[in-house]
Coordinates of C-alpha atoms in Angstrom, one line a residue:
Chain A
X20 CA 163.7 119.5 284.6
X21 CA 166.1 122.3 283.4
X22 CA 164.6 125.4 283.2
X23 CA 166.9 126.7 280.9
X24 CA 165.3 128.3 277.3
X25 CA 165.3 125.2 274.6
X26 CA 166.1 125.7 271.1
X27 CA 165.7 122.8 268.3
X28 CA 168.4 122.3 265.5
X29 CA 167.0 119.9 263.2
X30 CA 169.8 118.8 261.1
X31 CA 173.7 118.4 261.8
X32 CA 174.4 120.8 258.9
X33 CA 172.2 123.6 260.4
X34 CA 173.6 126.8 261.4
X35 CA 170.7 128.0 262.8
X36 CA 168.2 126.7 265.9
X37 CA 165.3 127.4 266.2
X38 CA 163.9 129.1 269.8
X39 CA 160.8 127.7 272.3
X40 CA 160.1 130.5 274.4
X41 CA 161.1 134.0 274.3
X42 CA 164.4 135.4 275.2
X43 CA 166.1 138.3 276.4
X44 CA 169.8 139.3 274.9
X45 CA 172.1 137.7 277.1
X46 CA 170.5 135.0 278.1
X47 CA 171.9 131.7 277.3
X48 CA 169.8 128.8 275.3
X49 CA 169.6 125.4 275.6
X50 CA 170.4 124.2 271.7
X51 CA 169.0 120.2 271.0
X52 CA 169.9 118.0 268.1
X53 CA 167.9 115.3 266.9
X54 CA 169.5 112.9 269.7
X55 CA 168.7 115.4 272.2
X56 CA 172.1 116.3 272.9
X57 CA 172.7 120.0 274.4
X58 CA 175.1 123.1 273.7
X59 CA 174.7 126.3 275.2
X60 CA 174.3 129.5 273.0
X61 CA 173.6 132.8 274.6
X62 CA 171.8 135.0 272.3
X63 CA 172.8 138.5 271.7
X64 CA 169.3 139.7 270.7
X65 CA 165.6 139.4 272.5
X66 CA 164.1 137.0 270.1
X67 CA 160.3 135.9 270.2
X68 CA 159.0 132.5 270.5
X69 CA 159.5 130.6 267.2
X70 CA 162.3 132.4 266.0
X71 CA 166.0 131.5 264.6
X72 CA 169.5 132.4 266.1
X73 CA 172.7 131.3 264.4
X74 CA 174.6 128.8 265.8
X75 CA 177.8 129.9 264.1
X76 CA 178.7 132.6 262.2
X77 CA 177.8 133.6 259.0
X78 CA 179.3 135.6 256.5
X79 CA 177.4 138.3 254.2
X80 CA 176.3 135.6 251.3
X81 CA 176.5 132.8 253.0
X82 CA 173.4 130.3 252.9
X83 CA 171.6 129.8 255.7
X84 CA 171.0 126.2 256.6
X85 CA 167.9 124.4 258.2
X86 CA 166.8 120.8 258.2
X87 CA 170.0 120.2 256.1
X88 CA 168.3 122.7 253.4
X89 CA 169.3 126.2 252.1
X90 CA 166.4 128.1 253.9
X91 CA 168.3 131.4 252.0
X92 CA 171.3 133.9 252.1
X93 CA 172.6 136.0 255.0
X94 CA 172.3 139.8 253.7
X95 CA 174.7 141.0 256.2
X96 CA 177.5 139.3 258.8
X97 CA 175.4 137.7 261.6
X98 CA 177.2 136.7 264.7
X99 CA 176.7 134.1 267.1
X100 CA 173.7 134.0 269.2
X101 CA 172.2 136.6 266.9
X102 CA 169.0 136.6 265.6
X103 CA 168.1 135.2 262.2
X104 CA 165.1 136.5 260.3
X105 CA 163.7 138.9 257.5
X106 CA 166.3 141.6 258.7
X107 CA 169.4 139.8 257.3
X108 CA 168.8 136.5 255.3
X109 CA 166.4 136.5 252.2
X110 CA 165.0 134.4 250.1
X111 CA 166.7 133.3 246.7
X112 CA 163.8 131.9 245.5
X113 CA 161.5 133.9 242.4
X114 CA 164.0 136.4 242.3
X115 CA 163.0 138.8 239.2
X116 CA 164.4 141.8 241.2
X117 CA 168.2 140.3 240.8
X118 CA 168.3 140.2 237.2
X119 CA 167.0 143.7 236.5
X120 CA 169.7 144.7 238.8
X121 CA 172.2 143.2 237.1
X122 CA 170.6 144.3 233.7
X123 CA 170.8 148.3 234.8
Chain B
X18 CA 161.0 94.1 265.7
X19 CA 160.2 95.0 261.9
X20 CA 156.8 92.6 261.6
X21 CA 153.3 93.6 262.0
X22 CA 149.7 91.2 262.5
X23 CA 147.7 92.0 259.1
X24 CA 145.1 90.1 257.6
X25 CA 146.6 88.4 254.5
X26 CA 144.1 89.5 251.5
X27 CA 143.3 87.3 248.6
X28 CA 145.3 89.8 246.1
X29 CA 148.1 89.7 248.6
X30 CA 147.9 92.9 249.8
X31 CA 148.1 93.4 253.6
X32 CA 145.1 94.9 255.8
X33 CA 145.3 96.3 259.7
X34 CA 142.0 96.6 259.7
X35 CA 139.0 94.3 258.4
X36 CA 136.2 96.4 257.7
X37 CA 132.7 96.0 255.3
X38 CA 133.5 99.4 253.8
X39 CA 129.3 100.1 252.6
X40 CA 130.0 102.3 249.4
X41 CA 127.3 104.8 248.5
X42 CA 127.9 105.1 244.6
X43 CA 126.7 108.2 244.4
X44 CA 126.2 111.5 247.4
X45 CA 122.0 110.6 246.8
X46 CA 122.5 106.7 248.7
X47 CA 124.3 108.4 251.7
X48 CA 121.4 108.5 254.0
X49 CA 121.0 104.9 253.4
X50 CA 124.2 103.8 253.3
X51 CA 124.2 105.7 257.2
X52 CA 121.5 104.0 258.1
X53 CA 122.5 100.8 257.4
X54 CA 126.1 101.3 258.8
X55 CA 124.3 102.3 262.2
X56 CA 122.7 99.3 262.6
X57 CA 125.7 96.4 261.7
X58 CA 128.7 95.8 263.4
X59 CA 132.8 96.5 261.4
X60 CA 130.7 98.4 258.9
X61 CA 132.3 102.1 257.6
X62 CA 130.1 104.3 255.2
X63 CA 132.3 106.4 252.6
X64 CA 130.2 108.9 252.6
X65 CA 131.3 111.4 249.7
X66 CA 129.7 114.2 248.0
X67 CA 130.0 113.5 244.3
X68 CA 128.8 111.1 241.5
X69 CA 126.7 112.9 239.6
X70 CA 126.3 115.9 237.8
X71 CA 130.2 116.2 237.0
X72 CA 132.7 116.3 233.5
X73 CA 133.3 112.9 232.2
X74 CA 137.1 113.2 233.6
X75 CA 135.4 113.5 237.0
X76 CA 132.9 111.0 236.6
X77 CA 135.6 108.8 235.8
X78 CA 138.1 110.0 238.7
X79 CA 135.3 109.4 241.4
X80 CA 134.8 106.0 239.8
X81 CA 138.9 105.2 239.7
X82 CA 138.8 106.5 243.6
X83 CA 135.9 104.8 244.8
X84 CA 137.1 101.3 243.7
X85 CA 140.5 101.8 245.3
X86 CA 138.6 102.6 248.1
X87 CA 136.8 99.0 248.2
X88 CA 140.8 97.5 246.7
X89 CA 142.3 99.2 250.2
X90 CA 143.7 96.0 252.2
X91 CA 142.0 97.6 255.3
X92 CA 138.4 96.4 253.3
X93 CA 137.4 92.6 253.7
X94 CA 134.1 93.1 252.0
X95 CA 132.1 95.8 250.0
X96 CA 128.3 96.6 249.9
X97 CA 127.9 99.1 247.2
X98 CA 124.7 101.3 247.6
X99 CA 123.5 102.6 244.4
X100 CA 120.3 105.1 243.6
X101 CA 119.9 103.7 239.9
X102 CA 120.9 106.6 237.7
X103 CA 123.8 108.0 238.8
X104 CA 126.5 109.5 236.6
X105 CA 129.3 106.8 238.4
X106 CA 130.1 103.6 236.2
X107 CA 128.8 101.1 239.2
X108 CA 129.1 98.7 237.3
X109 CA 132.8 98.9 236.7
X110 CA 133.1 99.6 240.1
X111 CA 131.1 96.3 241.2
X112 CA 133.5 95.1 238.7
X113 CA 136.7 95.6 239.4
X114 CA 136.3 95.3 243.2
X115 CA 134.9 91.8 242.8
X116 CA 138.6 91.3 240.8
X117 CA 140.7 91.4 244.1
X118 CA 138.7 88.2 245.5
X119 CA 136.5 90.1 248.4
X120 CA 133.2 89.4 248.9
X121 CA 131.2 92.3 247.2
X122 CA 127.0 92.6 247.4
X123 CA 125.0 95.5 245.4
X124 CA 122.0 97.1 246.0
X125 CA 119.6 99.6 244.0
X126 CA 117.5 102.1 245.7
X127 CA 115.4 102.7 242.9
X128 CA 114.5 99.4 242.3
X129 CA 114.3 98.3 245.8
X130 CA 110.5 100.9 245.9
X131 CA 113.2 103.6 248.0
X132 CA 114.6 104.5 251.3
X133 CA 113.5 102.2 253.8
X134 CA 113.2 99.2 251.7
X135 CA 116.7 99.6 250.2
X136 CA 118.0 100.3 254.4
X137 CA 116.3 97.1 255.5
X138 CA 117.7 94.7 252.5
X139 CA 120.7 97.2 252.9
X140 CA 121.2 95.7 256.7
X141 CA 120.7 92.1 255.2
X142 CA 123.3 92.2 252.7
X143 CA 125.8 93.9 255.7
X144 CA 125.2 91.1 258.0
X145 CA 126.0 88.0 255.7
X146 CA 129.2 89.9 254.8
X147 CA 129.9 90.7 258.2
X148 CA 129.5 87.2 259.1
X149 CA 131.5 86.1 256.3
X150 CA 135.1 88.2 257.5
X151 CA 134.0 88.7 260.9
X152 CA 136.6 85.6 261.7
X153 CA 139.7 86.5 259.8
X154 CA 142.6 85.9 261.7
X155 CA 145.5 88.0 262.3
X156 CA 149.1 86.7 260.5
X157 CA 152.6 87.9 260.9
X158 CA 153.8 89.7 258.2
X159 CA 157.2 91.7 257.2
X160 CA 156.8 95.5 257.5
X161 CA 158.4 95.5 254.0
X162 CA 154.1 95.2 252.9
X163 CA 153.3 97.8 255.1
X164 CA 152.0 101.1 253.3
X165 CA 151.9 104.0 254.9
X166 CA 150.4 107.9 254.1
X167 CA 151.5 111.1 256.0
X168 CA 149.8 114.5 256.6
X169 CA 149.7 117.2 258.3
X170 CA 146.8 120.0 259.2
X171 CA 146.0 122.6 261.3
X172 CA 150.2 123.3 261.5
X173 CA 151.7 125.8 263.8
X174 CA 155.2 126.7 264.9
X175 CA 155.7 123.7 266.5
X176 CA 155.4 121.4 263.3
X177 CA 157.9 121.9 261.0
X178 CA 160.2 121.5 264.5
X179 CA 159.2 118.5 266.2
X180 CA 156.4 116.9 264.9
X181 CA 156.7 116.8 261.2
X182 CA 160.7 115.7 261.8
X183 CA 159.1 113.0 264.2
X184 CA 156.9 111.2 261.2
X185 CA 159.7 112.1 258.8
X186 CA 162.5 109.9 260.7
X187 CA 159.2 107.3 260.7
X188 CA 159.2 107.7 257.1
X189 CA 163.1 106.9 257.0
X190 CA 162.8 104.0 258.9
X191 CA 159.6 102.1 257.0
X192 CA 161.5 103.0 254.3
X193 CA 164.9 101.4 255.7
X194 CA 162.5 98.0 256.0
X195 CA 161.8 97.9 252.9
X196 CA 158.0 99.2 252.7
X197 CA 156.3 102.0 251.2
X198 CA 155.6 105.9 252.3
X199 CA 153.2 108.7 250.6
X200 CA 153.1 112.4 251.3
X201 CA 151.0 114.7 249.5
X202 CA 150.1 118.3 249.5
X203 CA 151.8 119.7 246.5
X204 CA 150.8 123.3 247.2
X205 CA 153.1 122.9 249.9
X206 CA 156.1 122.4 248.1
X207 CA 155.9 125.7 246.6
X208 CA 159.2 127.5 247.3
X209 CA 161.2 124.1 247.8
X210 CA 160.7 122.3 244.4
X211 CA 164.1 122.8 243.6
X212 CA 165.3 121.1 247.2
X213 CA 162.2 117.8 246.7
X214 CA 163.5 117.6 242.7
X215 CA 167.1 117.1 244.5
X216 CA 165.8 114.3 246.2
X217 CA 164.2 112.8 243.0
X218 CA 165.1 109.3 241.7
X219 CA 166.0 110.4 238.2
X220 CA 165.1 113.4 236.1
X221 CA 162.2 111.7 234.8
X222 CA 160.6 111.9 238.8
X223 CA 162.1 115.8 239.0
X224 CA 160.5 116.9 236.3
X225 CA 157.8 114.9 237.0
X226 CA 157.7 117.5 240.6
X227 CA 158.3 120.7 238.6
X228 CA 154.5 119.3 236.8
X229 CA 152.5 119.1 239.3
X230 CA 153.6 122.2 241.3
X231 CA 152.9 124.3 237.9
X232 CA 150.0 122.8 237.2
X233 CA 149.1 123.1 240.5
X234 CA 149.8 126.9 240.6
X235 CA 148.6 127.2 237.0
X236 CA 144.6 126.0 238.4
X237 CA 145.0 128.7 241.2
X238 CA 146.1 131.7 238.7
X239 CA 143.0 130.5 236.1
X240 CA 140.6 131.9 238.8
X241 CA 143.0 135.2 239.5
X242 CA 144.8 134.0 242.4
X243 CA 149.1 134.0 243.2
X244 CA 149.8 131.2 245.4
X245 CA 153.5 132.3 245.7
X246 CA 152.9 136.2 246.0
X247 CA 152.8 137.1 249.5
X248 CA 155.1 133.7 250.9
X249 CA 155.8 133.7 254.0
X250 CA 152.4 135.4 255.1
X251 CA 152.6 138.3 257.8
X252 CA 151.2 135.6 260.2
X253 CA 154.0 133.6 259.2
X254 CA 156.8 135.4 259.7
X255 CA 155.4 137.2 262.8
X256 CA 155.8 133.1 264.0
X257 CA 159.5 133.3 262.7
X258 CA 159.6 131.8 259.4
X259 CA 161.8 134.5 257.7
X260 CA 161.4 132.4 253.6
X261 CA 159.2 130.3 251.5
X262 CA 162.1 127.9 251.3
X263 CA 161.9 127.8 255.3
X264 CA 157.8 127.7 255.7
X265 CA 157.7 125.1 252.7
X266 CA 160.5 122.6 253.9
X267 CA 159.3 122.8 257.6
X268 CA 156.1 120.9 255.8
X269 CA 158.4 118.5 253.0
X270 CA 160.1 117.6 256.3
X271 CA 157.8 115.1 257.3
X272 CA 158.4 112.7 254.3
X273 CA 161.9 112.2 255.5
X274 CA 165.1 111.7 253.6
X275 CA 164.7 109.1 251.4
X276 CA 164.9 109.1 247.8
X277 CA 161.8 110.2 245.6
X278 CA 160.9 107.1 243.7
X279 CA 157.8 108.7 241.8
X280 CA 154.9 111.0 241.5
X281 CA 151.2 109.3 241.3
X282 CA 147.9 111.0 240.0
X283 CA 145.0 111.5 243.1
X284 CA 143.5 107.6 241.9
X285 CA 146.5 106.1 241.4
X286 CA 148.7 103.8 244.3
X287 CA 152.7 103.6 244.6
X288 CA 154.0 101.5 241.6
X289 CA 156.7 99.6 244.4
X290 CA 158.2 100.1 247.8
X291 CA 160.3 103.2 248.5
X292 CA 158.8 107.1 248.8
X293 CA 156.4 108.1 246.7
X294 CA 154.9 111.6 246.0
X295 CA 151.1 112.0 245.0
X296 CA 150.2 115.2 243.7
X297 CA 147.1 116.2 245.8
X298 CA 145.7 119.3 247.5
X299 CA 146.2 119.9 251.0
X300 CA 142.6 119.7 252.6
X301 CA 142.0 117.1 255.1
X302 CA 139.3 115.2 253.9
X303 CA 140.7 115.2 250.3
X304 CA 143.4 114.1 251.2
X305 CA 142.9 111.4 253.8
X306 CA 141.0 109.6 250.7
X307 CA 144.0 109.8 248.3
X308 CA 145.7 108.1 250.6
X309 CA 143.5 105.9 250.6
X310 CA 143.4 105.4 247.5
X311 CA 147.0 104.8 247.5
X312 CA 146.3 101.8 249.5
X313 CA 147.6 103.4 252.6
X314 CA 147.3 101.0 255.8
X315 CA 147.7 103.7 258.3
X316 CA 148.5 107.4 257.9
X317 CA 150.4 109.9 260.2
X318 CA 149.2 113.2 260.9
X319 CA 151.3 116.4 262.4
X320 CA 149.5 119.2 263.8
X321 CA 150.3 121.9 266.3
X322 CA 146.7 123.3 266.7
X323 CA 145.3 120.1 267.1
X324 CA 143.6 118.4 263.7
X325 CA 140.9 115.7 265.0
X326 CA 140.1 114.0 261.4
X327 CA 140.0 110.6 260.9
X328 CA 139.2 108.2 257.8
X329 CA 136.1 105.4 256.7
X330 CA 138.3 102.6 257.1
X331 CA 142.2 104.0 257.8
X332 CA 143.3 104.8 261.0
X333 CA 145.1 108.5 261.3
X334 CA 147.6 108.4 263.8
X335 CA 148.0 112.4 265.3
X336 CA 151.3 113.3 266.4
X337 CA 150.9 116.6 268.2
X338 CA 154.1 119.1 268.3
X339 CA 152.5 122.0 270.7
X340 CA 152.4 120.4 274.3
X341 CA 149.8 122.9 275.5
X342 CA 147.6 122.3 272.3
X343 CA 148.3 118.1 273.2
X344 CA 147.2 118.8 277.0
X345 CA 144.2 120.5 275.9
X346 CA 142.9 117.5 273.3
X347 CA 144.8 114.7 274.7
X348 CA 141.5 112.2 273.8
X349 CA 142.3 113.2 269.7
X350 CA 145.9 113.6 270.2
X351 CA 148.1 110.1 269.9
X352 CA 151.4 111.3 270.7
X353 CA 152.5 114.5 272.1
X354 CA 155.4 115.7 270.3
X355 CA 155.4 118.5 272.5
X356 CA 158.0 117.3 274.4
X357 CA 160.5 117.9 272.2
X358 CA 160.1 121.5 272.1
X359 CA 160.5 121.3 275.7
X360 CA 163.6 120.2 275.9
X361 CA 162.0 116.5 277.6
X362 CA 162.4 114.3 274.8
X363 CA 164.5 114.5 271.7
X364 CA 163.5 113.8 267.9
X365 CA 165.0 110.6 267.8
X366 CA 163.0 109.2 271.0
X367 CA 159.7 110.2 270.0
X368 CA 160.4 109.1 266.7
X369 CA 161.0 105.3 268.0
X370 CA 157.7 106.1 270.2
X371 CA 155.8 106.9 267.3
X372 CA 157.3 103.9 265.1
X373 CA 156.3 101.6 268.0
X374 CA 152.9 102.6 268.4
X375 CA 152.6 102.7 264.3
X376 CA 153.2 98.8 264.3
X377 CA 150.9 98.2 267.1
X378 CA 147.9 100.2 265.7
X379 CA 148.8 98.4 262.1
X380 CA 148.2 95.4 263.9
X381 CA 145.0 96.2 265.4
X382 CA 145.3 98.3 268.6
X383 CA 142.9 101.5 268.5
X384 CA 144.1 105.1 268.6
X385 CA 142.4 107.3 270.0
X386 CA 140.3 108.9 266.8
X387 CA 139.0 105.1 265.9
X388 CA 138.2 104.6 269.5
X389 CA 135.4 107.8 269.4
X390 CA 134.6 107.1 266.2
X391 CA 135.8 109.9 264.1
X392 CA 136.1 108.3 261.0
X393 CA 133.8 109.9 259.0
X394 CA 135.7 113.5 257.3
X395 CA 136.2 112.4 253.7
X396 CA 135.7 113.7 250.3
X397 CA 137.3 113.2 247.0
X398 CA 139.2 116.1 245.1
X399 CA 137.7 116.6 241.3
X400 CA 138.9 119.2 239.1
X401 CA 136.1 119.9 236.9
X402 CA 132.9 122.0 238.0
X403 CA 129.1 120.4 239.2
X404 CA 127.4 121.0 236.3

């Protein structure tokens, strides 16, 4: 079996994957669709067990895709191989914070 | 192959599994109802904790829940245990039972002098309707009658990855065939309402999803408490889950693709093929019943930490996504979804696995919870309190 690092992208729209085992920047991952089918994505950041990197990249604003869904929005650029978490996407959801921004 | 071997019921519902389900009216006729399971063959107690003691709109729920229970295709006969006094209508549960055609007996502890009389004429009664079923026959049906519930429990990182996508590309595909699928756990949609209501049939069935997830958060802030505050927890998003809209799809992903077709109360079944939410809490035993209830044949269950419940008279198929967990409890665990996050097997090919071994266990093989007899974890959800 191929030892390489496996990630899982659950949808064809997603432009994220998520990781199954830990992995040290520069290291490149195994990415699976559904069908099992491979590309090769060498991540820029360590990233733990669990955790997202973005398949493509994504512009500041730009939603963040997972099982087909909007998961959120990216809150900064995020490059290719980067990692994808509570640093730079957010939730759009239950947002009161927004509106009293826009109201000051 | 899209047919399965069911036993044909008089109602025309389909059954993969021909049980005397022994129905203890009440949480006081459970220790006879056990006795008297213990001691005849294809019996399954339902032994529940309520009857008695509730609100009216309880008393009423656990008497709506209890005769879907004995209506589930899985039941070929019913032997209702009742003490004599409880707060459950038994007679409209004798009732409406004996309205699908089955074969139902009644017995009253009270009047029977107690326990051990009411066991031994208990055992009587279970043996002439054991004899009576014990030789239905198997018959081929379409899968478009099959029925099927999901769940998941016990959840880690692995679920909303492999094996909640697994049982959501089974729900696609009973659903392609024409039959019917049920997911629960409405506190689990929180967050993702807006992506489920996209999904809805009409905007009848979208509101209808906006309802149950206030009301749902609307019983949790009456006693003080914010379901929403604090989504993803710290444990969460240590695990990687960066949103509520991530945590809560990685759970809605299990019911697939398909259209919404409805919403259903905890006592009520799907109203026609297709998906169908019902709005239910996310505990195991609860919900195992309101699946059955629902009429569900066989259910699906995702875990990653490794969930061993079963049900009275459904069989809960486990589909495990953490390989080590799956190693560790192979004898609960049915199929190890594992291998996906591995990098052996791909969504699509367990998937198929799991759809394959879903039609043979609907036909009558074992898995591996039936086959140790953990069958018994089931409770009904009320809403009111024991008073």
């Amino acid at each position: 079996m191929n030892e390489m690092v496996k990630a899982i992208r659950n949808h064809e729209d997603d432009n994220v994957a998520t990781l199954f085992s830990t992995a040290d920047a520069g290291t490149p991952v195994a990415v699976l669709d559904t069908k099992g089918e491979s590309t090769i994505v060498t991540v820029l950041d360590d990233i733990p067990y669990g955790h997202k990197i973005a398949l493509v990249p994504i512009g500041n604003g730009e939603q963040v895709t997972k099982y087909g869904e909007e998961i959120g929005i990216a809150t900064q650029a995020i490059a290719v191989g980067a990692h994808v978490h509570i640093h730079n996407i957010d939730s759009i959801r239950g947002r009161g914070d927004w509106k009293q921004e826009e109201q000051a | 192959m899209s047919s399965y071997m069911g036993y044909i019921r008089k109602d025309g519902k389909i059954g993969s599994r021909n049980h005397v389900a022994v129905i203890p009216s009440v949480v006081c006729a459970n220790e006879v109802v056990e006795s008297i399971v213990h001691n005849t063959a294809m019996t399954q107690g339902i032994i529940h904790h309520q009857g008695c003691c509730q609100t009216p709109p309880d008393l009423e729920r656990i008497t709506d829940c209890l005769i879907k229970i004995g209506e589930n295709p899985n039941v070929g006969a019913v032997l209702i245990v009742s003490l004599g006094c409880e707060g459950v209508d038994t007679d409209r549960l004798e009732r409406e039972i004996r309205a699908t055609g089955k074969p139902v007996e009644r017995i009253n502890i009270q009047e029977l002098g107690g326990t051990s009389p009411s066991i031994q004429a208990g055992i009587d009664k279970a043996q002439q309707l054991v004899l009576q079923i014990s030789g239905m026959q198997r018959t081929e049906v379409d899968l478009s009658t099959f029925v099927m519930g999901i769940k998941c429990g016990a959840s880690d990182t692995t679920s909303g990855v492999a094996s909640n996508p697994v049982i959501g590309y089974v729900a696609d595909k009973v659903i392609e065939h024409g039959g019917t699928v049920i997911f629960g756990e409405t506190t689990e949609f929180i967050g993702a309402e807006h992506i489920l209501q996209r999904r809805a049939k009409d905007e009848f069935v979208a509101s209808e999803i906006g309802r149950i997830v206030k009301e749902m958060e609307d019983r949790a802030k009456a006693i003080g408490v914010d379901m929403r505050k604090g989504q993803p927890t710290p444990g969460n998003i240590a695990g990687g889950l960066s949103t509520i809209e991530e945590k809560s799809l990685g759970a809605i992903v299990k019911s697939g693709t398909k259209t919404i077709d409805g919403v259903i109360g905890y006592t009520e079944a799907p109203k026609g093929p297709g998906l169908w939410i019902k709005d239910s809490p996310g505990r195991e035993i609860e919900l195992l019943s309101g699946m059955a209830v629902a009429g569900a044949q066989v259910i699906l269950f995702s875990t990653g930490r490794g969930a061993p419940q079963g049900f009275p008279v459904v069989p809960v198929v486990k589909i495990c996504g953490n390989p080590v967990t799956y190693d560790r409890m192979s004898n609960d665990m049915d199929i190890n979804a594992g291998r996906i996050v591995t990098g052996e097997k791909s969504i699509e090919e367990v998937g198929d696995e799991t759809f394959e071994l879903l039609l043979r266990v609907a036909s009558g093989e074992m898995n591996k919870g039936e086959s140790i007899k953990y069958t018994k974890s089931m409770d009904f959800y009320c809403l009111g309190p024991v008073i």
